[in-house]
Amino acid sequence: MGKFDEVCTIASDYAPVADFLTIYIEEAHPSDGWAFNNNISIRQHRCIEDRLAAAKMLQTRNPPFPIVADTLDNNANMAYGGLYERLFIIHKGKIAYEGGRGPELYFPSEVRTWLETNVGMPYLHTPKKSQ
């Protein structure tokens, strides 16, 4: 399972008790820059429409959370040091978990562990038995 798919599974499991959000930042491996075995061709974002189009491509994978786009000034990326991917848990208005920078130090399993420890086991979608 890919890491994005793993995050989607965690988000689905914890949907009743946690909100998830992805902020699409600048492209790590643009096709017109430092391309690296890209599955799809995404050029460097030269305008906000480019970034929005790239975010919409990710949205087609139907994640169980919204995807928004960072500004071209990369405000969210600068504030959270997200380059190239990073996981955060914000709990009671404070950063409760700050994952390492991806892809090398990006571990969705750490988010699951934090949630299991601090929220409980995931909500299981089990149908009610008929009586």
Tab-separated table of N, CA and C in Angstrom:
chain	number	residue	atom	x	y	z
A	1	MET	N	0.854	-1.173	0.000
A	1	MET	CA	0.000	0.000	0.000
A	1	MET	C	0.899	1.234	0.000
A	2	GLY	N	0.590	2.201	-0.856
A	2	GLY	CA	1.336	3.443	-0.888
A	2	GLY	C	1.032	4.295	0.332
A	3	LYS	N	1.894	5.252	0.607
A	3	LYS	CA	1.719	6.078	1.800
A	3	LYS	C	0.457	6.933	1.738
A	4	PHE	N	0.114	7.446	0.554
A	4	PHE	CA	-1.120	8.220	0.428
A	4	PHE	C	-2.319	7.333	0.736
A	5	ASP	N	-2.301	6.119	0.224
A	5	ASP	CA	-3.386	5.175	0.498
A	5	ASP	C	-3.458	4.849	1.990
A	6	GLU	N	-2.303	4.738	2.635
A	6	GLU	CA	-2.276	4.462	4.071
A	6	GLU	C	-2.897	5.620	4.856
A	7	VAL	N	-2.586	6.850	4.466
A	7	VAL	CA	-3.190	8.014	5.122
A	7	VAL	C	-4.701	8.008	4.898
A	8	CYS	N	-5.133	7.659	3.697
A	8	CYS	CA	-6.568	7.578	3.401
A	8	CYS	C	-7.258	6.556	4.291
A	9	THR	N	-6.630	5.414	4.508
A	9	THR	CA	-7.200	4.382	5.370
A	9	THR	C	-7.306	4.878	6.814
A	10	ILE	N	-6.262	5.524	7.297
A	10	ILE	CA	-6.285	6.076	8.663
A	10	ILE	C	-7.384	7.126	8.780
A	11	ALA	N	-7.495	7.989	7.782
A	11	ALA	CA	-8.523	9.033	7.799
A	11	ALA	C	-9.920	8.417	7.820
A	12	SER	N	-10.121	7.366	7.056
A	12	SER	CA	-11.421	6.679	7.053
A	12	SER	C	-11.698	6.047	8.412
A	13	ASP	N	-10.693	5.398	8.977
A	13	ASP	CA	-10.858	4.740	10.276
A	13	ASP	C	-11.214	5.725	11.383
A	14	TYR	N	-10.647	6.911	11.333
A	14	TYR	CA	-10.829	7.886	12.401
A	14	TYR	C	-11.759	9.034	12.026
A	15	ALA	N	-12.470	8.928	10.913
A	15	ALA	CA	-13.357	9.998	10.457
A	15	ALA	C	-14.366	10.467	11.515
A	16	PRO	N	-14.905	9.574	12.345
A	16	PRO	CA	-15.878	10.052	13.332
A	16	PRO	C	-15.276	10.934	14.430
A	17	VAL	N	-13.961	10.891	14.608
A	17	VAL	CA	-13.373	11.627	15.737
A	17	VAL	C	-12.226	12.562	15.346
A	18	ALA	N	-11.828	12.578	14.081
A	18	ALA	CA	-10.707	13.420	13.670
A	18	ALA	C	-10.940	13.948	12.257
A	19	ASP	N	-10.502	15.164	12.037
A	19	ASP	CA	-10.571	15.768	10.710
A	19	ASP	C	-9.199	15.677	10.069
A	20	PHE	N	-9.166	15.380	8.789
A	20	PHE	CA	-7.919	15.281	8.035
A	20	PHE	C	-7.961	16.294	6.901
A	21	LEU	N	-6.802	16.776	6.512
A	21	LEU	CA	-6.680	17.758	5.445
A	21	LEU	C	-5.319	17.584	4.791
A	22	THR	N	-5.274	17.689	3.475
A	22	THR	CA	-4.008	17.710	2.763
A	22	THR	C	-3.835	19.092	2.155
A	23	ILE	N	-2.667	19.657	2.342
A	23	ILE	CA	-2.320	20.927	1.702
A	23	ILE	C	-1.328	20.601	0.599
A	24	TYR	N	-1.736	20.835	-0.633
A	24	TYR	CA	-0.865	20.562	-1.782
A	24	TYR	C	0.134	21.716	-1.871
A	25	ILE	N	1.408	21.397	-1.734
A	25	ILE	CA	2.458	22.413	-1.792
A	25	ILE	C	3.157	22.324	-3.145
A	26	GLU	N	4.287	22.972	-3.274
A	26	GLU	CA	5.003	22.941	-4.546
A	26	GLU	C	5.376	21.513	-4.925
A	27	GLU	N	5.451	21.281	-6.214
A	27	GLU	CA	5.733	19.940	-6.726
A	27	GLU	C	7.185	19.570	-6.432
A	28	ALA	N	7.383	18.402	-5.824
A	28	ALA	CA	8.727	17.961	-5.443
A	28	ALA	C	9.578	17.602	-6.657
A	29	HIS	N	8.953	16.994	-7.644
A	29	HIS	CA	9.695	16.521	-8.823
A	29	HIS	C	8.981	16.955	-10.103
A	30	PRO	N	9.004	18.252	-10.401
A	30	PRO	CA	8.306	18.712	-11.606
A	30	PRO	C	8.950	18.162	-12.870
A	31	SER	N	8.116	17.921	-13.862
A	31	SER	CA	8.617	17.354	-15.118
A	31	SER	C	9.586	18.307	-15.826
A	32	ASP	N	9.497	19.593	-15.537
A	32	ASP	CA	10.414	20.555	-16.146
A	32	ASP	C	11.487	21.007	-15.155
A	33	GLY	N	11.741	20.196	-14.156
A	33	GLY	CA	12.754	20.494	-13.148
A	33	GLY	C	13.499	19.222	-12.797
A	34	TRP	N	13.603	18.939	-11.520
A	34	TRP	CA	14.304	17.751	-11.061
A	34	TRP	C	13.338	16.562	-11.077
A	35	ALA	N	13.004	16.096	-12.266
A	35	ALA	CA	12.077	14.975	-12.419
A	35	ALA	C	12.751	13.692	-11.946
A	36	PHE	N	11.943	12.812	-11.330
A	36	PHE	CA	12.491	11.594	-10.763
A	36	PHE	C	11.461	10.482	-10.875
A	37	ASN	N	11.508	9.722	-11.953
A	37	ASN	CA	10.583	8.600	-12.147
A	37	ASN	C	9.137	8.961	-11.828
A	38	ASN	N	8.692	10.083	-12.323
A	38	ASN	CA	7.328	10.520	-12.043
A	38	ASN	C	6.310	9.612	-12.721
A	39	ASN	N	5.233	9.324	-12.004
A	39	ASN	CA	4.130	8.556	-12.581
A	39	ASN	C	3.275	9.430	-13.485
A	40	ILE	N	3.218	10.706	-13.166
A	40	ILE	CA	2.468	11.660	-13.969
A	40	ILE	C	3.336	12.889	-14.187
A	41	SER	N	3.017	13.629	-15.217
A	41	SER	CA	3.808	14.801	-15.561
A	41	SER	C	3.147	16.058	-15.001
A	42	ILE	N	3.816	16.686	-14.047
A	42	ILE	CA	3.346	17.939	-13.473
A	42	ILE	C	4.496	18.934	-13.571
A	43	ARG	N	4.241	20.035	-14.259
A	43	ARG	CA	5.270	21.070	-14.412
A	43	ARG	C	5.349	21.918	-13.139
A	44	GLN	N	6.421	22.678	-12.995
A	44	GLN	CA	6.529	23.628	-11.892
A	44	GLN	C	5.334	24.565	-11.954
A	45	HIS	N	4.806	24.910	-10.817
A	45	HIS	CA	3.637	25.781	-10.764
A	45	HIS	C	4.077	27.219	-11.006
A	46	ARG	N	3.586	27.796	-12.081
A	46	ARG	CA	3.931	29.171	-12.418
A	46	ARG	C	2.816	30.154	-12.040
A	47	CYS	N	1.643	29.598	-11.768
A	47	CYS	CA	0.512	30.419	-11.338
A	47	CYS	C	-0.366	29.549	-10.436
A	48	ILE	N	-1.273	30.181	-9.727
A	48	ILE	CA	-2.110	29.434	-8.786
A	48	ILE	C	-2.981	28.414	-9.505
A	49	GLU	N	-3.353	28.690	-10.755
A	49	GLU	CA	-4.158	27.736	-11.515
A	49	GLU	C	-3.394	26.427	-11.735
A	50	ASP	N	-2.062	26.517	-11.931
A	50	ASP	CA	-1.240	25.302	-12.072
A	50	ASP	C	-1.294	24.470	-10.798
A	51	ARG	N	-1.161	25.131	-9.670
A	51	ARG	CA	-1.175	24.411	-8.393
A	51	ARG	C	-2.553	23.814	-8.128
A	52	LEU	N	-3.588	24.556	-8.427
A	52	LEU	CA	-4.944	24.045	-8.240
A	52	LEU	C	-5.207	22.842	-9.142
A	53	ALA	N	-4.705	22.889	-10.364
A	53	ALA	CA	-4.879	21.755	-11.284
A	53	ALA	C	-4.166	20.516	-10.742
A	54	ALA	N	-2.975	20.692	-10.184
A	54	ALA	CA	-2.243	19.561	-9.611
A	54	ALA	C	-2.987	19.005	-8.393
A	55	ALA	N	-3.531	19.878	-7.559
A	55	ALA	CA	-4.303	19.431	-6.394
A	55	ALA	C	-5.544	18.670	-6.838
A	56	LYS	N	-6.178	19.125	-7.915
A	56	LYS	CA	-7.363	18.429	-8.430
A	56	LYS	C	-7.004	17.038	-8.943
A	57	MET	N	-5.789	16.890	-9.501
A	57	MET	CA	-5.356	15.554	-9.937
A	57	MET	C	-5.282	14.608	-8.750
A	58	LEU	N	-4.761	15.099	-7.626
A	58	LEU	CA	-4.681	14.269	-6.426
A	58	LEU	C	-6.086	13.962	-5.907
A	59	GLN	N	-6.987	14.927	-6.016
A	59	GLN	CA	-8.353	14.746	-5.549
A	59	GLN	C	-9.070	13.625	-6.310
A	60	THR	N	-8.645	13.339	-7.551
A	60	THR	CA	-9.291	12.278	-8.324
A	60	THR	C	-9.060	10.903	-7.706
A	61	ARG	N	-8.126	10.794	-6.768
A	61	ARG	CA	-7.909	9.525	-6.070
A	61	ARG	C	-8.940	9.315	-4.964
A	62	ASN	N	-9.851	10.266	-4.836
A	62	ASN	CA	-10.979	10.194	-3.899
A	62	ASN	C	-10.577	9.982	-2.443
A	63	PRO	N	-9.702	10.830	-1.923
A	63	PRO	CA	-9.363	10.684	-0.502
A	63	PRO	C	-10.565	11.070	0.364
A	64	PRO	N	-10.643	10.533	1.578
A	64	PRO	CA	-11.770	10.843	2.459
A	64	PRO	C	-11.564	12.140	3.242
A	65	PHE	N	-10.869	13.088	2.642
A	65	PHE	CA	-10.593	14.383	3.266
A	65	PHE	C	-10.398	15.411	2.159
A	66	PRO	N	-10.546	16.690	2.497
A	66	PRO	CA	-10.346	17.719	1.477
A	66	PRO	C	-8.860	17.926	1.153
A	67	ILE	N	-8.636	18.405	-0.054
A	67	ILE	CA	-7.299	18.788	-0.488
A	67	ILE	C	-7.377	20.256	-0.864
A	68	VAL	N	-6.513	21.051	-0.271
A	68	VAL	CA	-6.434	22.471	-0.586
A	68	VAL	C	-5.038	22.753	-1.128
A	69	ALA	N	-4.868	23.908	-1.731
A	69	ALA	CA	-3.573	24.259	-2.319
A	69	ALA	C	-2.936	25.405	-1.555
A	70	ASP	N	-1.643	25.280	-1.332
A	70	ASP	CA	-0.860	26.346	-0.734
A	70	ASP	C	-0.795	27.513	-1.721
A	71	THR	N	-0.485	28.691	-1.228
A	71	THR	CA	-0.300	29.840	-2.105
A	71	THR	C	0.996	29.679	-2.890
A	72	LEU	N	1.152	30.461	-3.938
A	72	LEU	CA	2.408	30.406	-4.691
A	72	LEU	C	3.573	30.954	-3.875
A	73	ASP	N	3.283	31.713	-2.830
A	73	ASP	CA	4.332	32.177	-1.908
A	73	ASP	C	4.744	31.067	-0.950
A	74	ASN	N	4.065	29.940	-1.014
A	74	ASN	CA	4.361	28.755	-0.196
A	74	ASN	C	4.246	29.024	1.303
A	75	ASN	N	3.234	29.773	1.686
A	75	ASN	CA	3.060	30.150	3.090
A	75	ASN	C	2.914	28.948	4.024
A	76	ALA	N	2.079	27.985	3.672
A	76	ALA	CA	1.898	26.807	4.539
A	76	ALA	C	3.168	25.978	4.583
A	77	ASN	N	3.799	25.818	3.435
A	77	ASN	CA	5.038	25.046	3.372
A	77	ASN	C	6.109	25.681	4.262
A	78	MET	N	6.219	26.990	4.211
A	78	MET	CA	7.218	27.688	5.035
A	78	MET	C	6.877	27.581	6.525
A	79	ALA	N	5.606	27.733	6.853
A	79	ALA	CA	5.190	27.701	8.256
A	79	ALA	C	5.400	26.335	8.892
A	80	TYR	N	5.166	25.269	8.113
A	80	TYR	CA	5.228	23.924	8.668
A	80	TYR	C	6.418	23.111	8.181
A	81	GLY	N	7.247	23.673	7.330
A	81	GLY	CA	8.410	22.933	6.846
A	81	GLY	C	8.010	21.635	6.198
A	82	GLY	N	7.009	21.686	5.333
A	82	GLY	CA	6.443	20.476	4.764
A	82	GLY	C	7.213	19.858	3.620
A	83	LEU	N	8.117	20.580	3.031
A	83	LEU	CA	8.794	20.091	1.836
A	83	LEU	C	9.459	18.755	2.135
A	84	TYR	N	9.109	17.728	1.523
A	84	TYR	CA	8.188	17.518	0.413
A	84	TYR	C	6.869	16.931	0.867
A	85	GLU	N	6.861	16.259	1.938
A	85	GLU	CA	5.614	15.803	2.537
A	85	GLU	C	5.849	15.651	4.032
A	86	ARG	N	4.802	15.943	4.780
A	86	ARG	CA	4.955	15.905	6.232
A	86	ARG	C	3.588	15.726	6.866
A	87	LEU	N	3.551	15.056	7.986
A	87	LEU	CA	2.313	14.820	8.715
A	87	LEU	C	2.326	15.578	10.038
A	88	PHE	N	1.212	16.175	10.360
A	88	PHE	CA	1.043	16.868	11.635
A	88	PHE	C	-0.268	16.446	12.252
A	89	ILE	N	-0.309	16.437	13.585
A	89	ILE	CA	-1.561	16.297	14.313
A	89	ILE	C	-1.694	17.561	15.151
A	90	ILE	N	-2.805	18.236	14.970
A	90	ILE	CA	-3.105	19.421	15.763
A	90	ILE	C	-4.216	19.010	16.717
A	91	HIS	N	-3.925	19.085	17.985
A	91	HIS	CA	-4.869	18.640	19.009
A	91	HIS	C	-5.037	19.766	20.021
A	92	LYS	N	-6.269	20.163	20.234
A	92	LYS	CA	-6.581	21.249	21.167
A	92	LYS	C	-5.790	22.511	20.834
A	93	GLY	N	-5.677	22.801	19.531
A	93	GLY	CA	-5.045	24.038	19.083
A	93	GLY	C	-3.531	24.049	19.091
A	94	LYS	N	-2.903	22.916	19.402
A	94	LYS	CA	-1.439	22.857	19.453
A	94	LYS	C	-0.935	21.672	18.630
A	95	ILE	N	0.287	21.788	18.141
A	95	ILE	CA	0.886	20.672	17.413
A	95	ILE	C	1.222	19.577	18.426
A	96	ALA	N	0.536	18.450	18.295
A	96	ALA	CA	0.737	17.322	19.207
A	96	ALA	C	1.683	16.289	18.611
A	97	TYR	N	1.781	16.292	17.292
A	97	TYR	CA	2.682	15.367	16.604
A	97	TYR	C	3.211	16.076	15.368
A	98	GLU	N	4.512	16.027	15.188
A	98	GLU	CA	5.165	16.580	14.005
A	98	GLU	C	6.025	15.478	13.405
A	99	GLY	N	5.566	14.966	12.283
A	99	GLY	CA	6.310	13.901	11.626
A	99	GLY	C	7.553	14.434	10.934
A	100	GLY	N	8.409	13.512	10.553
A	100	GLY	CA	9.618	13.886	9.832
A	100	GLY	C	9.314	14.241	8.389
A	101	ARG	N	10.285	14.853	7.746
A	101	ARG	CA	10.116	15.233	6.341
A	101	ARG	C	10.220	14.014	5.445
A	102	GLY	N	9.292	13.958	4.491
A	102	GLY	CA	9.278	12.844	3.559
A	102	GLY	C	10.120	13.116	2.345
A	103	PRO	N	10.335	12.093	1.609
A	103	PRO	CA	9.709	10.787	1.795
A	103	PRO	C	10.425	9.890	2.796
A	104	GLU	N	11.672	10.167	3.144
A	104	GLU	CA	12.435	9.251	4.001
A	104	GLU	C	11.888	9.137	5.418
A	105	LEU	N	11.406	10.229	5.988
A	105	LEU	CA	10.974	10.228	7.385
A	105	LEU	C	9.463	10.442	7.529
A	106	TYR	N	8.709	10.009	6.541
A	106	TYR	CA	7.256	10.183	6.473
A	106	TYR	C	6.615	8.837	6.797
A	107	PHE	N	6.050	8.740	8.005
A	107	PHE	CA	5.508	7.466	8.469
A	107	PHE	C	4.053	7.611	8.938
A	108	PRO	N	3.100	7.361	8.055
A	108	PRO	CA	1.696	7.422	8.473
A	108	PRO	C	1.400	6.514	9.668
A	109	SER	N	2.129	5.420	9.812
A	109	SER	CA	1.894	4.509	10.939
A	109	SER	C	2.074	5.230	12.281
A	110	GLU	N	2.921	6.251	12.321
A	110	GLU	CA	3.093	7.022	13.564
A	110	GLU	C	1.835	7.821	13.893
A	111	VAL	N	1.129	8.281	12.868
A	111	VAL	CA	-0.138	8.985	13.083
A	111	VAL	C	-1.158	8.007	13.657
A	112	ARG	N	-1.232	6.806	13.081
A	112	ARG	CA	-2.154	5.794	13.599
A	112	ARG	C	-1.833	5.481	15.061
A	113	THR	N	-0.559	5.310	15.376
A	113	THR	CA	-0.164	5.001	16.753
A	113	THR	C	-0.573	6.132	17.699
A	114	TRP	N	-0.349	7.378	17.292
A	114	TRP	CA	-0.724	8.526	18.133
A	114	TRP	C	-2.235	8.506	18.363
A	115	LEU	N	-2.984	8.302	17.299
A	115	LEU	CA	-4.449	8.284	17.429
A	115	LEU	C	-4.910	7.133	18.313
A	116	GLU	N	-4.340	5.955	18.138
A	116	GLU	CA	-4.714	4.809	18.982
A	116	GLU	C	-4.433	5.103	20.450
A	117	THR	N	-3.291	5.733	20.725
A	117	THR	CA	-2.881	6.034	22.097
A	117	THR	C	-3.722	7.140	22.717
A	118	ASN	N	-4.044	8.173	21.934
A	118	ASN	CA	-4.693	9.359	22.488
A	118	ASN	C	-6.194	9.458	22.243
A	119	VAL	N	-6.689	8.702	21.282
A	119	VAL	CA	-8.115	8.748	20.960
A	119	VAL	C	-8.769	7.394	21.176
A	120	GLY	N	-8.032	6.345	20.959
A	120	GLY	CA	-8.569	4.997	21.088
A	120	GLY	C	-8.492	4.264	19.769
A	121	MET	N	-8.926	3.053	19.776
A	121	MET	CA	-8.902	2.236	18.567
A	121	MET	C	-9.825	2.853	17.531
A	122	PRO	N	-9.566	2.580	16.269
A	122	PRO	CA	-10.409	3.196	15.239
A	122	PRO	C	-11.848	2.741	15.318
A	123	TYR	N	-12.702	3.633	14.922
A	123	TYR	CA	-14.128	3.350	14.819
A	123	TYR	C	-14.316	2.294	13.742
A	124	LEU	N	-14.976	1.244	14.069
A	124	LEU	CA	-15.209	0.181	13.096
A	124	LEU	C	-16.624	0.297	12.557
A	125	HIS	N	-16.749	0.270	11.255
A	125	HIS	CA	-18.039	0.380	10.597
A	125	HIS	C	-18.698	-0.997	10.560
A	126	THR	N	-19.379	-1.354	11.620
A	126	THR	CA	-20.031	-2.660	11.663
A	126	THR	C	-21.529	-2.457	11.648
A	127	PRO	N	-22.215	-3.195	10.800
A	127	PRO	CA	-23.681	-3.040	10.731
A	127	PRO	C	-24.323	-3.557	12.002
A	128	LYS	N	-25.420	-2.917	12.382
A	128	LYS	CA	-26.161	-3.373	13.554
A	128	LYS	C	-26.901	-4.653	13.218
A	129	LYS	N	-26.948	-5.569	14.189
A	129	LYS	CA	-27.640	-6.844	13.975
A	129	LYS	C	-29.153	-6.617	14.082
A	130	SER	N	-29.873	-7.298	13.221
A	130	SER	CA	-31.342	-7.247	13.266
A	130	SER	C	-31.835	-8.039	14.457
A	131	GLN	N	-32.908	-7.564	15.072
A	131	GLN	CA	-33.451	-8.290	16.231
A	131	GLN	C	-34.749	-8.923	15.910
